[in-house]
Amino acid sequence: MKKEERKRLLSLHAYKIFRDKDGRWKTTLPDETRKSERRLIAKRELGDLEDTIVEHYQGIQKESDKRVIQGKITLREIYPLWSQSRKLEVNSMGTVKKNDQDWKRYYLQDDIIDKPMYALTVQELKYWAHKKIEDNHLNKRDYYNMAIVMKQCFLNMPMMRSI
């Protein structure tokens, strides 16, 4: 693997890498199957830990590439990747936490996140947005905060091929 590609994949990792008291290198990886949505990994050598991190992000990339090419990628699949890159883009972790709260509040229980993004029409999205405003009594600021997730995921969809 090229050094640049390895470095890029490691830069996607937003969690702290540290050496624990037992001498092993540790970090966490995203894991939606766990309650904390993270999984602790530990390795004796830093290089081995970095290899595991790179493999994790390569696996995400390969699966996303396949789904994007097939036109089947969903918001549910893109959101975790967008959230990881968002952590690198913003200065405040409060912003990331707010995005996660909005995801859980407005999106997670909604059927729209499981529809292929390429299949969503402008009319469907407008109806969905107006329905969210009406059902949740959103003011302008709340609507903007809620909609940023959808907008950014759509804007960054081509990015999924380069993650």
mmCIF file with all atom_site columns, C-alpha atoms in Angstrom:
data_model
loop_
_atom_site.group_PDB
_atom_site.id
_atom_site.type_symbol
_atom_site.label_atom_id
_atom_site.label_alt_id
_atom_site.label_comp_id
_atom_site.label_asym_id
_atom_site.label_entity_id
_atom_site.label_seq_id
_atom_site.pdbx_PDB_ins_code
_atom_site.Cartn_x
_atom_site.Cartn_y
_atom_site.Cartn_z
_atom_site.occupancy
_atom_site.B_iso_or_equiv
_atom_site.pdbx_formal_charge
_atom_site.auth_seq_id
_atom_site.auth_comp_id
_atom_site.auth_asym_id
_atom_site.auth_atom_id
_atom_site.pdbx_PDB_model_num
ATOM 1   C CA . MET A 1 1   ? 0.000   0.000  0.000  1.00 0.00 ? 1   MET A CA 1
ATOM 2   C CA . LYS A 1 2   ? 1.229   3.476  -0.771 1.00 0.00 ? 2   LYS A CA 1
ATOM 3   C CA . LYS A 1 3   ? 2.331   5.535  2.200  1.00 0.00 ? 3   LYS A CA 1
ATOM 4   C CA . GLU A 1 4   ? 0.019   8.367  1.176  1.00 0.00 ? 4   GLU A CA 1
ATOM 5   C CA . GLU A 1 5   ? -3.013  6.068  1.091  1.00 0.00 ? 5   GLU A CA 1
ATOM 6   C CA . ARG A 1 6   ? -2.129  4.629  4.500  1.00 0.00 ? 6   ARG A CA 1
ATOM 7   C CA . LYS A 1 7   ? -1.658  8.129  5.899  1.00 0.00 ? 7   LYS A CA 1
ATOM 8   C CA . ARG A 1 8   ? -5.009  9.253  4.442  1.00 0.00 ? 8   ARG A CA 1
ATOM 9   C CA . LEU A 1 9   ? -6.875  6.300  5.920  1.00 0.00 ? 9   LEU A CA 1
ATOM 10  C CA . LEU A 1 10  ? -5.227  6.852  9.307  1.00 0.00 ? 10  LEU A CA 1
ATOM 11  C CA . SER A 1 11  ? -6.260  10.520 9.169  1.00 0.00 ? 11  SER A CA 1
ATOM 12  C CA . LEU A 1 12  ? -9.904  9.391  9.042  1.00 0.00 ? 12  LEU A CA 1
ATOM 13  C CA . HIS A 1 13  ? -9.491  7.855  12.481 1.00 0.00 ? 13  HIS A CA 1
ATOM 14  C CA . ALA A 1 14  ? -10.837 10.430 14.923 1.00 0.00 ? 14  ALA A CA 1
ATOM 15  C CA . TYR A 1 15  ? -10.196 8.541  18.157 1.00 0.00 ? 15  TYR A CA 1
ATOM 16  C CA . LYS A 1 16  ? -7.223  8.802  20.464 1.00 0.00 ? 16  LYS A CA 1
ATOM 17  C CA . ILE A 1 17  ? -4.415  6.260  20.092 1.00 0.00 ? 17  ILE A CA 1
ATOM 18  C CA . PHE A 1 18  ? -2.607  5.666  23.373 1.00 0.00 ? 18  PHE A CA 1
ATOM 19  C CA . ARG A 1 19  ? -0.253  3.308  25.164 1.00 0.00 ? 19  ARG A CA 1
ATOM 20  C CA . ASP A 1 20  ? -1.938  1.774  28.188 1.00 0.00 ? 20  ASP A CA 1
ATOM 21  C CA . LYS A 1 21  ? -0.395  0.710  31.508 1.00 0.00 ? 21  LYS A CA 1
ATOM 22  C CA . ASP A 1 22  ? -0.123  -2.865 30.241 1.00 0.00 ? 22  ASP A CA 1
ATOM 23  C CA . GLY A 1 23  ? 2.209   -1.651 27.462 1.00 0.00 ? 23  GLY A CA 1
ATOM 24  C CA . ARG A 1 24  ? -0.253  -2.272 24.639 1.00 0.00 ? 24  ARG A CA 1
ATOM 25  C CA . TRP A 1 25  ? -1.360  0.354  22.128 1.00 0.00 ? 25  TRP A CA 1
ATOM 26  C CA . LYS A 1 26  ? -5.109  0.996  22.218 1.00 0.00 ? 26  LYS A CA 1
ATOM 27  C CA . THR A 1 27  ? -7.834  2.923  20.445 1.00 0.00 ? 27  THR A CA 1
ATOM 28  C CA . THR A 1 28  ? -11.492 2.543  19.595 1.00 0.00 ? 28  THR A CA 1
ATOM 29  C CA . LEU A 1 29  ? -13.162 1.918  16.267 1.00 0.00 ? 29  LEU A CA 1
ATOM 30  C CA . PRO A 1 30  ? -16.757 2.735  15.318 1.00 0.00 ? 30  PRO A CA 1
ATOM 31  C CA . ASP A 1 31  ? -19.042 -0.257 15.882 1.00 0.00 ? 31  ASP A CA 1
ATOM 32  C CA . GLU A 1 32  ? -22.781 0.281  15.501 1.00 0.00 ? 32  GLU A CA 1
ATOM 33  C CA . THR A 1 33  ? -23.518 -3.151 16.989 1.00 0.00 ? 33  THR A CA 1
ATOM 34  C CA . ARG A 1 34  ? -22.408 -2.002 20.436 1.00 0.00 ? 34  ARG A CA 1
ATOM 35  C CA . LYS A 1 35  ? -24.356 0.205  22.818 1.00 0.00 ? 35  LYS A CA 1
ATOM 36  C CA . SER A 1 36  ? -21.470 2.701  22.990 1.00 0.00 ? 36  SER A CA 1
ATOM 37  C CA . GLU A 1 37  ? -21.148 2.504  19.171 1.00 0.00 ? 37  GLU A CA 1
ATOM 38  C CA . ARG A 1 38  ? -17.413 1.944  19.642 1.00 0.00 ? 38  ARG A CA 1
ATOM 39  C CA . ARG A 1 39  ? -15.140 -1.069 20.048 1.00 0.00 ? 39  ARG A CA 1
ATOM 40  C CA . LEU A 1 40  ? -11.831 -1.071 21.912 1.00 0.00 ? 40  LEU A CA 1
ATOM 41  C CA . ILE A 1 41  ? -8.883  -2.634 20.101 1.00 0.00 ? 41  ILE A CA 1
ATOM 42  C CA . ALA A 1 42  ? -5.424  -3.309 21.526 1.00 0.00 ? 42  ALA A CA 1
ATOM 43  C CA . LYS A 1 43  ? -2.126  -4.427 19.966 1.00 0.00 ? 43  LYS A CA 1
ATOM 44  C CA . ARG A 1 44  ? 1.390   -4.874 21.294 1.00 0.00 ? 44  ARG A CA 1
ATOM 45  C CA . GLU A 1 45  ? 2.943   -2.859 18.467 1.00 0.00 ? 45  GLU A CA 1
ATOM 46  C CA . LEU A 1 46  ? 1.813   0.552  17.199 1.00 0.00 ? 46  LEU A CA 1
ATOM 47  C CA . GLY A 1 47  ? 2.270   -0.592 13.600 1.00 0.00 ? 47  GLY A CA 1
ATOM 48  C CA . ASP A 1 48  ? -0.077  -3.532 14.170 1.00 0.00 ? 48  ASP A CA 1
ATOM 49  C CA . LEU A 1 49  ? -2.694  -1.207 15.645 1.00 0.00 ? 49  LEU A CA 1
ATOM 50  C CA . GLU A 1 50  ? -2.368  1.128  12.679 1.00 0.00 ? 50  GLU A CA 1
ATOM 51  C CA . ASP A 1 51  ? -2.720  -1.860 10.316 1.00 0.00 ? 51  ASP A CA 1
ATOM 52  C CA . THR A 1 52  ? -6.006  -2.777 12.025 1.00 0.00 ? 52  THR A CA 1
ATOM 53  C CA . ILE A 1 53  ? -7.256  0.818  11.713 1.00 0.00 ? 53  ILE A CA 1
ATOM 54  C CA . VAL A 1 54  ? -6.320  0.935  8.007  1.00 0.00 ? 54  VAL A CA 1
ATOM 55  C CA . GLU A 1 55  ? -8.032  -2.423 7.365  1.00 0.00 ? 55  GLU A CA 1
ATOM 56  C CA . HIS A 1 56  ? -11.192 -1.155 9.073  1.00 0.00 ? 56  HIS A CA 1
ATOM 57  C CA . TYR A 1 57  ? -11.425 1.945  6.872  1.00 0.00 ? 57  TYR A CA 1
ATOM 58  C CA . GLN A 1 58  ? -10.480 -0.012 3.740  1.00 0.00 ? 58  GLN A CA 1
ATOM 59  C CA . GLY A 1 59  ? -13.347 -2.425 4.435  1.00 0.00 ? 59  GLY A CA 1
ATOM 60  C CA . ILE A 1 60  ? -15.770 0.467  4.770  1.00 0.00 ? 60  ILE A CA 1
ATOM 61  C CA . GLN A 1 61  ? -14.439 1.959  1.546  1.00 0.00 ? 61  GLN A CA 1
ATOM 62  C CA . LYS A 1 62  ? -14.786 -1.257 -0.456 1.00 0.00 ? 62  LYS A CA 1
ATOM 63  C CA . GLU A 1 63  ? -18.348 -1.901 0.708  1.00 0.00 ? 63  GLU A CA 1
ATOM 64  C CA . SER A 1 64  ? -19.354 1.727  0.090  1.00 0.00 ? 64  SER A CA 1
ATOM 65  C CA . ASP A 1 65  ? -17.751 1.742  -3.360 1.00 0.00 ? 65  ASP A CA 1
ATOM 66  C CA . LYS A 1 66  ? -19.731 -1.343 -4.331 1.00 0.00 ? 66  LYS A CA 1
ATOM 67  C CA . ARG A 1 67  ? -23.016 0.128  -3.053 1.00 0.00 ? 67  ARG A CA 1
ATOM 68  C CA . VAL A 1 68  ? -22.369 3.532  -4.705 1.00 0.00 ? 68  VAL A CA 1
ATOM 69  C CA . ILE A 1 69  ? -21.608 1.890  -8.055 1.00 0.00 ? 69  ILE A CA 1
ATOM 70  C CA . GLN A 1 70  ? -24.773 -0.222 -7.796 1.00 0.00 ? 70  GLN A CA 1
ATOM 71  C CA . GLY A 1 71  ? -26.807 2.880  -6.914 1.00 0.00 ? 71  GLY A CA 1
ATOM 72  C CA . LYS A 1 72  ? -27.935 1.277  -3.661 1.00 0.00 ? 72  LYS A CA 1
ATOM 73  C CA . ILE A 1 73  ? -26.128 3.431  -1.090 1.00 0.00 ? 73  ILE A CA 1
ATOM 74  C CA . THR A 1 74  ? -28.429 4.663  1.658  1.00 0.00 ? 74  THR A CA 1
ATOM 75  C CA . LEU A 1 75  ? -28.280 7.484  4.148  1.00 0.00 ? 75  LEU A CA 1
ATOM 76  C CA . ARG A 1 76  ? -27.920 4.895  6.914  1.00 0.00 ? 76  ARG A CA 1
ATOM 77  C CA . GLU A 1 77  ? -24.698 3.685  5.262  1.00 0.00 ? 77  GLU A CA 1
ATOM 78  C CA . ILE A 1 78  ? -23.273 7.098  4.444  1.00 0.00 ? 78  ILE A CA 1
ATOM 79  C CA . TYR A 1 79  ? -23.981 8.794  7.758  1.00 0.00 ? 79  TYR A CA 1
ATOM 80  C CA . PRO A 1 80  ? -21.295 7.012  9.840  1.00 0.00 ? 80  PRO A CA 1
ATOM 81  C CA . LEU A 1 81  ? -18.662 7.783  7.203  1.00 0.00 ? 81  LEU A CA 1
ATOM 82  C CA . TRP A 1 82  ? -19.778 11.391 6.921  1.00 0.00 ? 82  TRP A CA 1
ATOM 83  C CA . SER A 1 83  ? -19.758 11.687 10.712 1.00 0.00 ? 83  SER A CA 1
ATOM 84  C CA . GLN A 1 84  ? -16.159 10.452 10.849 1.00 0.00 ? 84  GLN A CA 1
ATOM 85  C CA . SER A 1 85  ? -15.020 12.983 8.254  1.00 0.00 ? 85  SER A CA 1
ATOM 86  C CA . ARG A 1 86  ? -17.078 15.701 9.993  1.00 0.00 ? 86  ARG A CA 1
ATOM 87  C CA . LYS A 1 87  ? -15.001 15.203 13.150 1.00 0.00 ? 87  LYS A CA 1
ATOM 88  C CA . LEU A 1 88  ? -11.918 16.149 11.151 1.00 0.00 ? 88  LEU A CA 1
ATOM 89  C CA . GLU A 1 89  ? -13.544 19.195 9.536  1.00 0.00 ? 89  GLU A CA 1
ATOM 90  C CA . VAL A 1 90  ? -15.063 21.042 12.483 1.00 0.00 ? 90  VAL A CA 1
ATOM 91  C CA . ASN A 1 91  ? -13.283 22.755 15.350 1.00 0.00 ? 91  ASN A CA 1
ATOM 92  C CA . SER A 1 92  ? -15.898 21.933 17.962 1.00 0.00 ? 92  SER A CA 1
ATOM 93  C CA . MET A 1 93  ? -16.836 18.433 19.079 1.00 0.00 ? 93  MET A CA 1
ATOM 94  C CA . GLY A 1 94  ? -20.080 20.086 20.204 1.00 0.00 ? 94  GLY A CA 1
ATOM 95  C CA . THR A 1 95  ? -21.003 20.427 16.531 1.00 0.00 ? 95  THR A CA 1
ATOM 96  C CA . VAL A 1 96  ? -20.397 16.726 15.970 1.00 0.00 ? 96  VAL A CA 1
ATOM 97  C CA . LYS A 1 97  ? -22.455 15.851 19.049 1.00 0.00 ? 97  LYS A CA 1
ATOM 98  C CA . LYS A 1 98  ? -25.287 18.081 17.801 1.00 0.00 ? 98  LYS A CA 1
ATOM 99  C CA . ASN A 1 99  ? -25.184 16.336 14.415 1.00 0.00 ? 99  ASN A CA 1
ATOM 100 C CA . ASP A 1 100 ? -25.380 12.947 16.175 1.00 0.00 ? 100 ASP A CA 1
ATOM 101 C CA . GLN A 1 101 ? -28.306 14.137 18.307 1.00 0.00 ? 101 GLN A CA 1
ATOM 102 C CA . ASP A 1 102 ? -30.135 15.381 15.208 1.00 0.00 ? 102 ASP A CA 1
ATOM 103 C CA . TRP A 1 103 ? -29.423 12.057 13.464 1.00 0.00 ? 103 TRP A CA 1
ATOM 104 C CA . LYS A 1 104 ? -30.952 10.113 16.339 1.00 0.00 ? 104 LYS A CA 1
ATOM 105 C CA . ARG A 1 105 ? -33.894 12.482 16.778 1.00 0.00 ? 105 ARG A CA 1
ATOM 106 C CA . TYR A 1 106 ? -34.934 13.152 13.177 1.00 0.00 ? 106 TYR A CA 1
ATOM 107 C CA . TYR A 1 107 ? -33.481 10.383 11.019 1.00 0.00 ? 107 TYR A CA 1
ATOM 108 C CA . LEU A 1 108 ? -32.846 7.123  12.837 1.00 0.00 ? 108 LEU A CA 1
ATOM 109 C CA . GLN A 1 109 ? -36.495 6.055  13.079 1.00 0.00 ? 109 GLN A CA 1
ATOM 110 C CA . ASP A 1 110 ? -37.420 7.386  9.625  1.00 0.00 ? 110 ASP A CA 1
ATOM 111 C CA . ASP A 1 111 ? -37.823 5.097  6.588  1.00 0.00 ? 111 ASP A CA 1
ATOM 112 C CA . ILE A 1 112 ? -36.030 7.575  4.329  1.00 0.00 ? 112 ILE A CA 1
ATOM 113 C CA . ILE A 1 113 ? -32.620 6.492  5.621  1.00 0.00 ? 113 ILE A CA 1
ATOM 114 C CA . ASP A 1 114 ? -33.061 3.018  4.122  1.00 0.00 ? 114 ASP A CA 1
ATOM 115 C CA . LYS A 1 115 ? -34.059 4.160  0.620  1.00 0.00 ? 115 LYS A CA 1
ATOM 116 C CA . PRO A 1 116 ? -31.311 4.303  -2.011 1.00 0.00 ? 116 PRO A CA 1
ATOM 117 C CA . MET A 1 117 ? -30.164 7.924  -2.165 1.00 0.00 ? 117 MET A CA 1
ATOM 118 C CA . TYR A 1 118 ? -30.047 7.886  -5.960 1.00 0.00 ? 118 TYR A CA 1
ATOM 119 C CA . ALA A 1 119 ? -33.743 6.961  -6.012 1.00 0.00 ? 119 ALA A CA 1
ATOM 120 C CA . LEU A 1 120 ? -34.904 9.917  -3.884 1.00 0.00 ? 120 LEU A CA 1
ATOM 121 C CA . THR A 1 121 ? -36.573 12.666 -5.903 1.00 0.00 ? 121 THR A CA 1
ATOM 122 C CA . VAL A 1 122 ? -36.612 16.390 -5.188 1.00 0.00 ? 122 VAL A CA 1
ATOM 123 C CA . GLN A 1 123 ? -40.351 16.185 -4.560 1.00 0.00 ? 123 GLN A CA 1
ATOM 124 C CA . GLU A 1 124 ? -39.894 13.376 -2.013 1.00 0.00 ? 124 GLU A CA 1
ATOM 125 C CA . LEU A 1 125 ? -37.204 15.331 -0.194 1.00 0.00 ? 125 LEU A CA 1
ATOM 126 C CA . LYS A 1 126 ? -39.303 18.523 -0.140 1.00 0.00 ? 126 LYS A CA 1
ATOM 127 C CA . TYR A 1 127 ? -42.299 16.621 1.226  1.00 0.00 ? 127 TYR A CA 1
ATOM 128 C CA . TRP A 1 128 ? -40.099 14.904 3.816  1.00 0.00 ? 128 TRP A CA 1
ATOM 129 C CA . ALA A 1 129 ? -38.583 18.227 4.952  1.00 0.00 ? 129 ALA A CA 1
ATOM 130 C CA . HIS A 1 130 ? -41.966 19.977 5.211  1.00 0.00 ? 130 HIS A CA 1
ATOM 131 C CA . LYS A 1 131 ? -43.371 17.022 7.142  1.00 0.00 ? 131 LYS A CA 1
ATOM 132 C CA . LYS A 1 132 ? -40.424 17.190 9.591  1.00 0.00 ? 132 LYS A CA 1
ATOM 133 C CA . ILE A 1 133 ? -41.009 20.923 10.103 1.00 0.00 ? 133 ILE A CA 1
ATOM 134 C CA . GLU A 1 134 ? -44.706 20.361 10.720 1.00 0.00 ? 134 GLU A CA 1
ATOM 135 C CA . ASP A 1 135 ? -44.400 17.278 12.945 1.00 0.00 ? 135 ASP A CA 1
ATOM 136 C CA . ASN A 1 136 ? -41.556 18.661 15.071 1.00 0.00 ? 136 ASN A CA 1
ATOM 137 C CA . HIS A 1 137 ? -42.574 22.350 15.061 1.00 0.00 ? 137 HIS A CA 1
ATOM 138 C CA . LEU A 1 138 ? -39.131 23.351 13.805 1.00 0.00 ? 138 LEU A CA 1
ATOM 139 C CA . ASN A 1 139 ? -38.086 26.972 13.652 1.00 0.00 ? 139 ASN A CA 1
ATOM 140 C CA . LYS A 1 140 ? -35.587 28.191 11.060 1.00 0.00 ? 140 LYS A CA 1
ATOM 141 C CA . ARG A 1 141 ? -32.501 27.347 13.143 1.00 0.00 ? 141 ARG A CA 1
ATOM 142 C CA . ASP A 1 142 ? -33.783 23.910 14.149 1.00 0.00 ? 142 ASP A CA 1
ATOM 143 C CA . TYR A 1 143 ? -34.651 23.106 10.538 1.00 0.00 ? 143 TYR A CA 1
ATOM 144 C CA . TYR A 1 144 ? -31.183 24.150 9.378  1.00 0.00 ? 144 TYR A CA 1
ATOM 145 C CA . ASN A 1 145 ? -29.539 21.961 12.028 1.00 0.00 ? 145 ASN A CA 1
ATOM 146 C CA . MET A 1 146 ? -31.755 19.011 11.114 1.00 0.00 ? 146 MET A CA 1
ATOM 147 C CA . ALA A 1 147 ? -31.250 19.429 7.366  1.00 0.00 ? 147 ALA A CA 1
ATOM 148 C CA . ILE A 1 148 ? -27.455 19.824 7.489  1.00 0.00 ? 148 ILE A CA 1
ATOM 149 C CA . VAL A 1 149 ? -27.099 16.071 7.911  1.00 0.00 ? 149 VAL A CA 1
ATOM 150 C CA . MET A 1 150 ? -29.082 15.304 4.751  1.00 0.00 ? 150 MET A CA 1
ATOM 151 C CA . LYS A 1 151 ? -27.473 18.087 2.717  1.00 0.00 ? 151 LYS A CA 1
ATOM 152 C CA . GLN A 1 152 ? -23.926 17.180 3.683  1.00 0.00 ? 152 GLN A CA 1
ATOM 153 C CA . CYS A 1 153 ? -24.456 13.471 3.102  1.00 0.00 ? 153 CYS A CA 1
ATOM 154 C CA . PHE A 1 154 ? -25.770 14.207 -0.402 1.00 0.00 ? 154 PHE A CA 1
ATOM 155 C CA . LEU A 1 155 ? -22.946 16.638 -1.131 1.00 0.00 ? 155 LEU A CA 1
ATOM 156 C CA . ASN A 1 156 ? -20.341 14.161 0.051  1.00 0.00 ? 156 ASN A CA 1
ATOM 157 C CA . MET A 1 157 ? -21.793 11.077 -1.615 1.00 0.00 ? 157 MET A CA 1
ATOM 158 C CA . PRO A 1 158 ? -19.184 11.080 -4.434 1.00 0.00 ? 158 PRO A CA 1
ATOM 159 C CA . MET A 1 159 ? -16.562 11.406 -1.675 1.00 0.00 ? 159 MET A CA 1
ATOM 160 C CA . MET A 1 160 ? -17.413 7.888  -0.542 1.00 0.00 ? 160 MET A CA 1
ATOM 161 C CA . ARG A 1 161 ? -15.343 6.514  -3.414 1.00 0.00 ? 161 ARG A CA 1
ATOM 162 C CA . SER A 1 162 ? -12.252 8.251  -2.048 1.00 0.00 ? 162 SER A CA 1
ATOM 163 C CA . ILE A 1 163 ? -12.636 7.390  1.654  1.00 0.00 ? 163 ILE A CA 1
#
